[in-house]
Short mmCIF file of C-alpha atoms in Angstrom, two decimals:
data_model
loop_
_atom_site.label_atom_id
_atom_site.label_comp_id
_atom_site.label_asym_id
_atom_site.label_seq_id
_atom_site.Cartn_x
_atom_site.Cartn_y
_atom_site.Cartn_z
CA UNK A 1 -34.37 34.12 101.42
CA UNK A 2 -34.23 33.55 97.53
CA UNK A 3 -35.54 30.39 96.49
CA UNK A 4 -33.16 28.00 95.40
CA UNK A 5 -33.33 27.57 91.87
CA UNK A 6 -34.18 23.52 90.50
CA UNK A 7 -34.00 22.20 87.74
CA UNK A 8 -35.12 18.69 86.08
CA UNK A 9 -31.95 16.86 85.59
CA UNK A 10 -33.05 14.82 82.92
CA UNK A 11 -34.25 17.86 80.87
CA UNK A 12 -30.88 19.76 81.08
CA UNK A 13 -29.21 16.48 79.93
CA UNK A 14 -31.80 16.22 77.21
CA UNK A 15 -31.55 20.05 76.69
CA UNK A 16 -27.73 19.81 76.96
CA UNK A 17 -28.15 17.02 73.90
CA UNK A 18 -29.73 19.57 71.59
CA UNK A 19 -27.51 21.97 72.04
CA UNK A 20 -24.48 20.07 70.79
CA UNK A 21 -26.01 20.71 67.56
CA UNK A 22 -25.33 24.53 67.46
CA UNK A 23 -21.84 24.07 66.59
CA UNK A 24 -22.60 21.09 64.39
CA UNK A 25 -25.01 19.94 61.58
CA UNK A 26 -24.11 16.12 62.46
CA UNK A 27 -23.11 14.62 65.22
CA UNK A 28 -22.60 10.49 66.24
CA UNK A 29 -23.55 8.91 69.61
CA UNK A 30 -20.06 8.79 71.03
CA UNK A 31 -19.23 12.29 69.94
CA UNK A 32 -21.98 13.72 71.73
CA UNK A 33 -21.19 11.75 74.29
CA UNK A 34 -17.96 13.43 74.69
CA UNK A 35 -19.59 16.80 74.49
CA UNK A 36 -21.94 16.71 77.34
CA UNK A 37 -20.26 14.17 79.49
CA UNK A 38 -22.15 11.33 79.89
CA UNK A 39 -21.83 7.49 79.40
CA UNK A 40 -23.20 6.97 75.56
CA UNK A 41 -26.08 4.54 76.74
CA UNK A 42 -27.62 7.71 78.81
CA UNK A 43 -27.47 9.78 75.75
CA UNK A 44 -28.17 6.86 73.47
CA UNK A 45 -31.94 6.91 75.84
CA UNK A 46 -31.95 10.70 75.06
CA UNK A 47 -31.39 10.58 71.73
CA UNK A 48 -34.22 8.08 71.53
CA UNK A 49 -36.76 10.40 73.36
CA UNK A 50 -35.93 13.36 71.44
CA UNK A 51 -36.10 11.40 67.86
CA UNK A 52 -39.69 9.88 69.17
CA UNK A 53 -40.65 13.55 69.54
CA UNK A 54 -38.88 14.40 66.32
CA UNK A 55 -36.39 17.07 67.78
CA UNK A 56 -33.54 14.80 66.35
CA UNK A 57 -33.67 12.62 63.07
CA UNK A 58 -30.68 9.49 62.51
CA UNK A 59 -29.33 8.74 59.33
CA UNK A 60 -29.42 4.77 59.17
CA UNK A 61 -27.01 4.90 56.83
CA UNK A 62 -24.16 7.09 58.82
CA UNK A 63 -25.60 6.12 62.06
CA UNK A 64 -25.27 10.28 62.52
CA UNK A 65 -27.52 12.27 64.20
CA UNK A 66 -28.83 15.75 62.98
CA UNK A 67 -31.51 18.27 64.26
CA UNK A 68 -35.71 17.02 63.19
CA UNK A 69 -38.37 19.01 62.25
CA UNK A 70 -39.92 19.25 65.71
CA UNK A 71 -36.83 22.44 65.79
CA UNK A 72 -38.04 23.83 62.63
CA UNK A 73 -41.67 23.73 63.53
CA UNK A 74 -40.63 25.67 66.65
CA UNK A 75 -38.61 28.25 65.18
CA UNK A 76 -41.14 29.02 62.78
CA UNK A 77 -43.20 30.75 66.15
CA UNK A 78 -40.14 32.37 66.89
CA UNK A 79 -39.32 35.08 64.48
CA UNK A 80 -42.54 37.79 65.29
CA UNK A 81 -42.75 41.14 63.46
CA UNK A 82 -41.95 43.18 66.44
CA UNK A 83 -38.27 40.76 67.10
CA UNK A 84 -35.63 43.11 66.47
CA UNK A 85 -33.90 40.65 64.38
CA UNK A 86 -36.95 40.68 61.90
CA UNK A 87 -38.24 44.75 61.72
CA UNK A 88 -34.36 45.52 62.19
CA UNK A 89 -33.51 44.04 59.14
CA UNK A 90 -34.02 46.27 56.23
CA UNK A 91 -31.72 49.14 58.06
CA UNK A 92 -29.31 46.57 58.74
CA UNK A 93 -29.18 46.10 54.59
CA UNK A 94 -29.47 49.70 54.14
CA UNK A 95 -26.08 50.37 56.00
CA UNK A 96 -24.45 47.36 54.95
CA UNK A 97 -25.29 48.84 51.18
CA UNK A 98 -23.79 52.23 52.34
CA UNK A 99 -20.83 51.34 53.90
CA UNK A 100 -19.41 48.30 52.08
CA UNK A 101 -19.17 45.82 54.89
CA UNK A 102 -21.05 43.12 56.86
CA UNK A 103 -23.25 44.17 59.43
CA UNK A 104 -24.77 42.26 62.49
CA UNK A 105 -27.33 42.47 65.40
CA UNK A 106 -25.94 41.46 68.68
CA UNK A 107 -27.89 41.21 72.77
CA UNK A 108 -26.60 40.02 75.51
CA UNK A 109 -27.39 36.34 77.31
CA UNK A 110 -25.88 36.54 80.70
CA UNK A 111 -22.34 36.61 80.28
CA UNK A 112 -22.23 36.42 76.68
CA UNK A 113 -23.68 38.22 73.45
CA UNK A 114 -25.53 36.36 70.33
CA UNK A 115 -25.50 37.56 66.96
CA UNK A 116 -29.07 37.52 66.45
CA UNK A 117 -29.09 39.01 62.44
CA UNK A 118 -26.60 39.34 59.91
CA UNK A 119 -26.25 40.82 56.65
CA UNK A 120 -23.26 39.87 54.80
CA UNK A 121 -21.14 42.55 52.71
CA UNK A 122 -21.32 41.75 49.18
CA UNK A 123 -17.45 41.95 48.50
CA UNK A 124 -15.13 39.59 47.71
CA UNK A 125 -13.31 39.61 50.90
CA UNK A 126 -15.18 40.07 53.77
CA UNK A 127 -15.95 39.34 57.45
CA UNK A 128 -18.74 36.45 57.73
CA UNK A 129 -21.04 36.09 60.54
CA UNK A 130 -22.76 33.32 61.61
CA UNK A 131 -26.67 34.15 63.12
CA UNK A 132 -26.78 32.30 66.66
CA UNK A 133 -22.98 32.50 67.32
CA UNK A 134 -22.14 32.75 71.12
CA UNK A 135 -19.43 35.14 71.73
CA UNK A 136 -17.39 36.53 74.98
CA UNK A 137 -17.88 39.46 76.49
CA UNK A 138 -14.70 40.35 77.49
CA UNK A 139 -13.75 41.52 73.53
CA UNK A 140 -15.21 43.10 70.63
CA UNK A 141 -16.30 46.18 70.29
CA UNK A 142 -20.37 44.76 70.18
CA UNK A 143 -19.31 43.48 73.56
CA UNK A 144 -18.01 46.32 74.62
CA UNK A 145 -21.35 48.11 73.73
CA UNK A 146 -23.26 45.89 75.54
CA UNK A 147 -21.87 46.53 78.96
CA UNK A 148 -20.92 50.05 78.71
CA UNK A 149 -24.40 50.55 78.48
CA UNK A 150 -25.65 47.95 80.92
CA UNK A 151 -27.37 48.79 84.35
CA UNK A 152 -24.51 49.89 86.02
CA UNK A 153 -25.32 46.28 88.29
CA UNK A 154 -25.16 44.01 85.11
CA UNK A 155 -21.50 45.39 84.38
CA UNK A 156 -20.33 45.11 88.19
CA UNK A 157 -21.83 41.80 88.16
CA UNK A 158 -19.54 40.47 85.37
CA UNK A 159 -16.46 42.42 85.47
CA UNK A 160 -16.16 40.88 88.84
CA UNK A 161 -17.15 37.42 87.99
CA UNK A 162 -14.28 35.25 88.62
CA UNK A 163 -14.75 33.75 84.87
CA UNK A 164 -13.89 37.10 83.50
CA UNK A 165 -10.16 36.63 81.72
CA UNK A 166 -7.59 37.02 84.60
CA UNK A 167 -4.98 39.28 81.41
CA UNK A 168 -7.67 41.48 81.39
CA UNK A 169 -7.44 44.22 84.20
CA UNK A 170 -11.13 45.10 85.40
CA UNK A 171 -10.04 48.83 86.38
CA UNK A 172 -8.87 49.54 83.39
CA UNK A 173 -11.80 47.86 80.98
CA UNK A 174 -14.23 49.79 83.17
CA UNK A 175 -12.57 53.34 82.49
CA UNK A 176 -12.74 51.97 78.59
CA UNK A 177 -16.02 51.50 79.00
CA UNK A 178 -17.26 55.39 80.41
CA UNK A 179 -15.14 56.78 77.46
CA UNK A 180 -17.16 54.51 75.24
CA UNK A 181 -20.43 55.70 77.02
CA UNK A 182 -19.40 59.47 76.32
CA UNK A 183 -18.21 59.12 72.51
CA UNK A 184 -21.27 56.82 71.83
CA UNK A 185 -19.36 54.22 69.98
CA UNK A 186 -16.52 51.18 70.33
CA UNK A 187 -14.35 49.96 68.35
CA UNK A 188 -12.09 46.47 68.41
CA UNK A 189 -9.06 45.83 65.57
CA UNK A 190 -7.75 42.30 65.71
CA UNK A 191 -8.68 41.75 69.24
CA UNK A 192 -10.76 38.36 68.96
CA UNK A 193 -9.48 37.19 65.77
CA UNK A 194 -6.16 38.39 64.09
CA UNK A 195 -7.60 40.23 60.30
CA UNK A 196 -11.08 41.24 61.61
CA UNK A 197 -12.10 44.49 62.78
CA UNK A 198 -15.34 46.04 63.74
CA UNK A 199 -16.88 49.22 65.05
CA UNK A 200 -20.25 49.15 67.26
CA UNK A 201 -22.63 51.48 68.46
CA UNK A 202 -26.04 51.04 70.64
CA UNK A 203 -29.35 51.00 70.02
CA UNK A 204 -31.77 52.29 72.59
CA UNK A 205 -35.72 52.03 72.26
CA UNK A 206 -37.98 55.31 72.33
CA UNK A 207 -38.59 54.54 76.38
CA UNK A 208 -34.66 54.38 76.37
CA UNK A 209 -33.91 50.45 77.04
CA UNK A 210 -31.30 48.89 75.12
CA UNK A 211 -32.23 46.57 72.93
CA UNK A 212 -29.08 45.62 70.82
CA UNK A 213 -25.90 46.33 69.97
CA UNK A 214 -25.42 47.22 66.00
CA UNK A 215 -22.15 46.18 64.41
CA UNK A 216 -20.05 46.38 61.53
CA UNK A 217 -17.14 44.46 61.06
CA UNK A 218 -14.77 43.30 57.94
CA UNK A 219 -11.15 42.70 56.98
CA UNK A 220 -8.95 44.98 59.30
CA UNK A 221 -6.56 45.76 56.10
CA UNK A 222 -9.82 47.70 54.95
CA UNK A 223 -11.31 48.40 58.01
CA UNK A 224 -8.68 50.76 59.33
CA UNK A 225 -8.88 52.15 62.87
CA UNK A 226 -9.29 55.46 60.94
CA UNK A 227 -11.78 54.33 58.75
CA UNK A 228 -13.84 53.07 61.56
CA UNK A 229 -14.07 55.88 63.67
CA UNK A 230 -15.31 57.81 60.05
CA UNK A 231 -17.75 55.16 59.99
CA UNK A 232 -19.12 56.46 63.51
CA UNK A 233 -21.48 58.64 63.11
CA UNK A 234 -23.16 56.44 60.28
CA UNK A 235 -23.59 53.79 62.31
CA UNK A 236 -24.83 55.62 65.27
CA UNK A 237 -27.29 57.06 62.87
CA UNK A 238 -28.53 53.92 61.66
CA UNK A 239 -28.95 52.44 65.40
CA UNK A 240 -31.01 55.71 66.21
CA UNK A 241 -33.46 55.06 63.61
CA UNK A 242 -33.45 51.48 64.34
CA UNK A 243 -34.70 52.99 68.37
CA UNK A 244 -37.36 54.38 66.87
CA UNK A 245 -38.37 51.14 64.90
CA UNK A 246 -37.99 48.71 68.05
CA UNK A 247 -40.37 50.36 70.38
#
């Protein structure tokens, strides 16, 4: 029998704390109270712990909270030469310099894919990304990347979790998803967000893993659905040498 997992309550509340600050630079007691769900003087103890260790710093004078240097000292161990987001980088800029438009770095987390590196397009109008943003994978044609070339179990697993959008028809996403294994690509136009578009295409390391799914997304007024697929082939180009750079 599989061991049951545990976990240390107090850490995931703790944990739960920090993580409030990914979609916010500030935060005050009772609003993060109302994000994780707890009675204020619980996280007002929390808060208290994680300042002592410096993971969270409070401005006296808003009575705000805001991420400490304890984070920054960690992150600074994070980034190693051999993280895709780091030796991926310069092809990122290289493509995003050949094709006009922003281009991003995105694995999956469960039931979910991060945008791990971003390099914005230099025009005037264009699609920003946001490194660390959590995104479904039910849309998007990164997402749709990242399980149509999933073990064949990781895809099963979350098509038929009963989180996955009920408008969505699981048949039908899973024939999408072989004709986006045989053409090597996906594409999305104004599914997540209404103006944005974006075309994706895998990136597989020499022992044939993958290790990301490479995007490039912009304005869908410029980013045409016929535009996109003539994108293609330079994006699958770029993700093939950026195999060969990942290991």
């Amino acid at each position: 029998m599989e061991e049951e997992k545990k976990t240390v309550r107090a850490v995931e509340r703790a944990l739960e704390v920090l993580l409030c600050f990914a979609s916010g630079h500030e935060w005050g007691l009772t609003e993060i109270a109302g994000q994780v769900g707890l009675h204020k003087s619980t996280v007002h103890r929390l808060l208290a712990t994680l300042e002592d260790k410096g993971f969270v710093s409070r401005d006296a004078a808003t009575d705000k909270y805001r991420l400490g240097l304890s984070v920054l000292e960690l992150s600074a161990n994070l980034w190693r030469s051999d993280d895709p987001s780091v030796a991926l980088l310069p092809e990122m800029e290289r493509l995003r310099d050949q094709l006009g438009e922003t281009v991003s770095l995105y694995i999956r987390d469960r039931a979910e894919r991060v945008r791990i590196q971003a390099v914005q397009s230099k025009q005037a109008i264009r699609r920003v990304a946001t490194v660390g943003a959590r995104l479904p994978l039910s849309v998007g044609a990164s997402s749709k990347v990242l399980l149509a070339f999933a073990e064949a179990s990781v895809r099963e697993a979350i098509l038929s979790d009963p989180a996955w959008p009920s408008q969505l028809d699981r048949s039908t996403v899973g024939k999408q998803l072989d004709e986006i294994v045989t053409v090597g690509y996906a594409t999305s136009f104004e599914e997540r967000e209404p103006g944005a578009a974006a075309v994706s295409a895998p990136i597989f390391s020499r022992s044939g893993q993958l290790v990301a799914a490479l995007s490039v997304s912009g304005p869908s007024n410029r980013l045409t659905p016929d535009r996109m697929h003539e994108y293609a082939p330079a994006i699958m180009e770029a993700a093939h040498r950026m195999g060969t750079i990942s290991g």
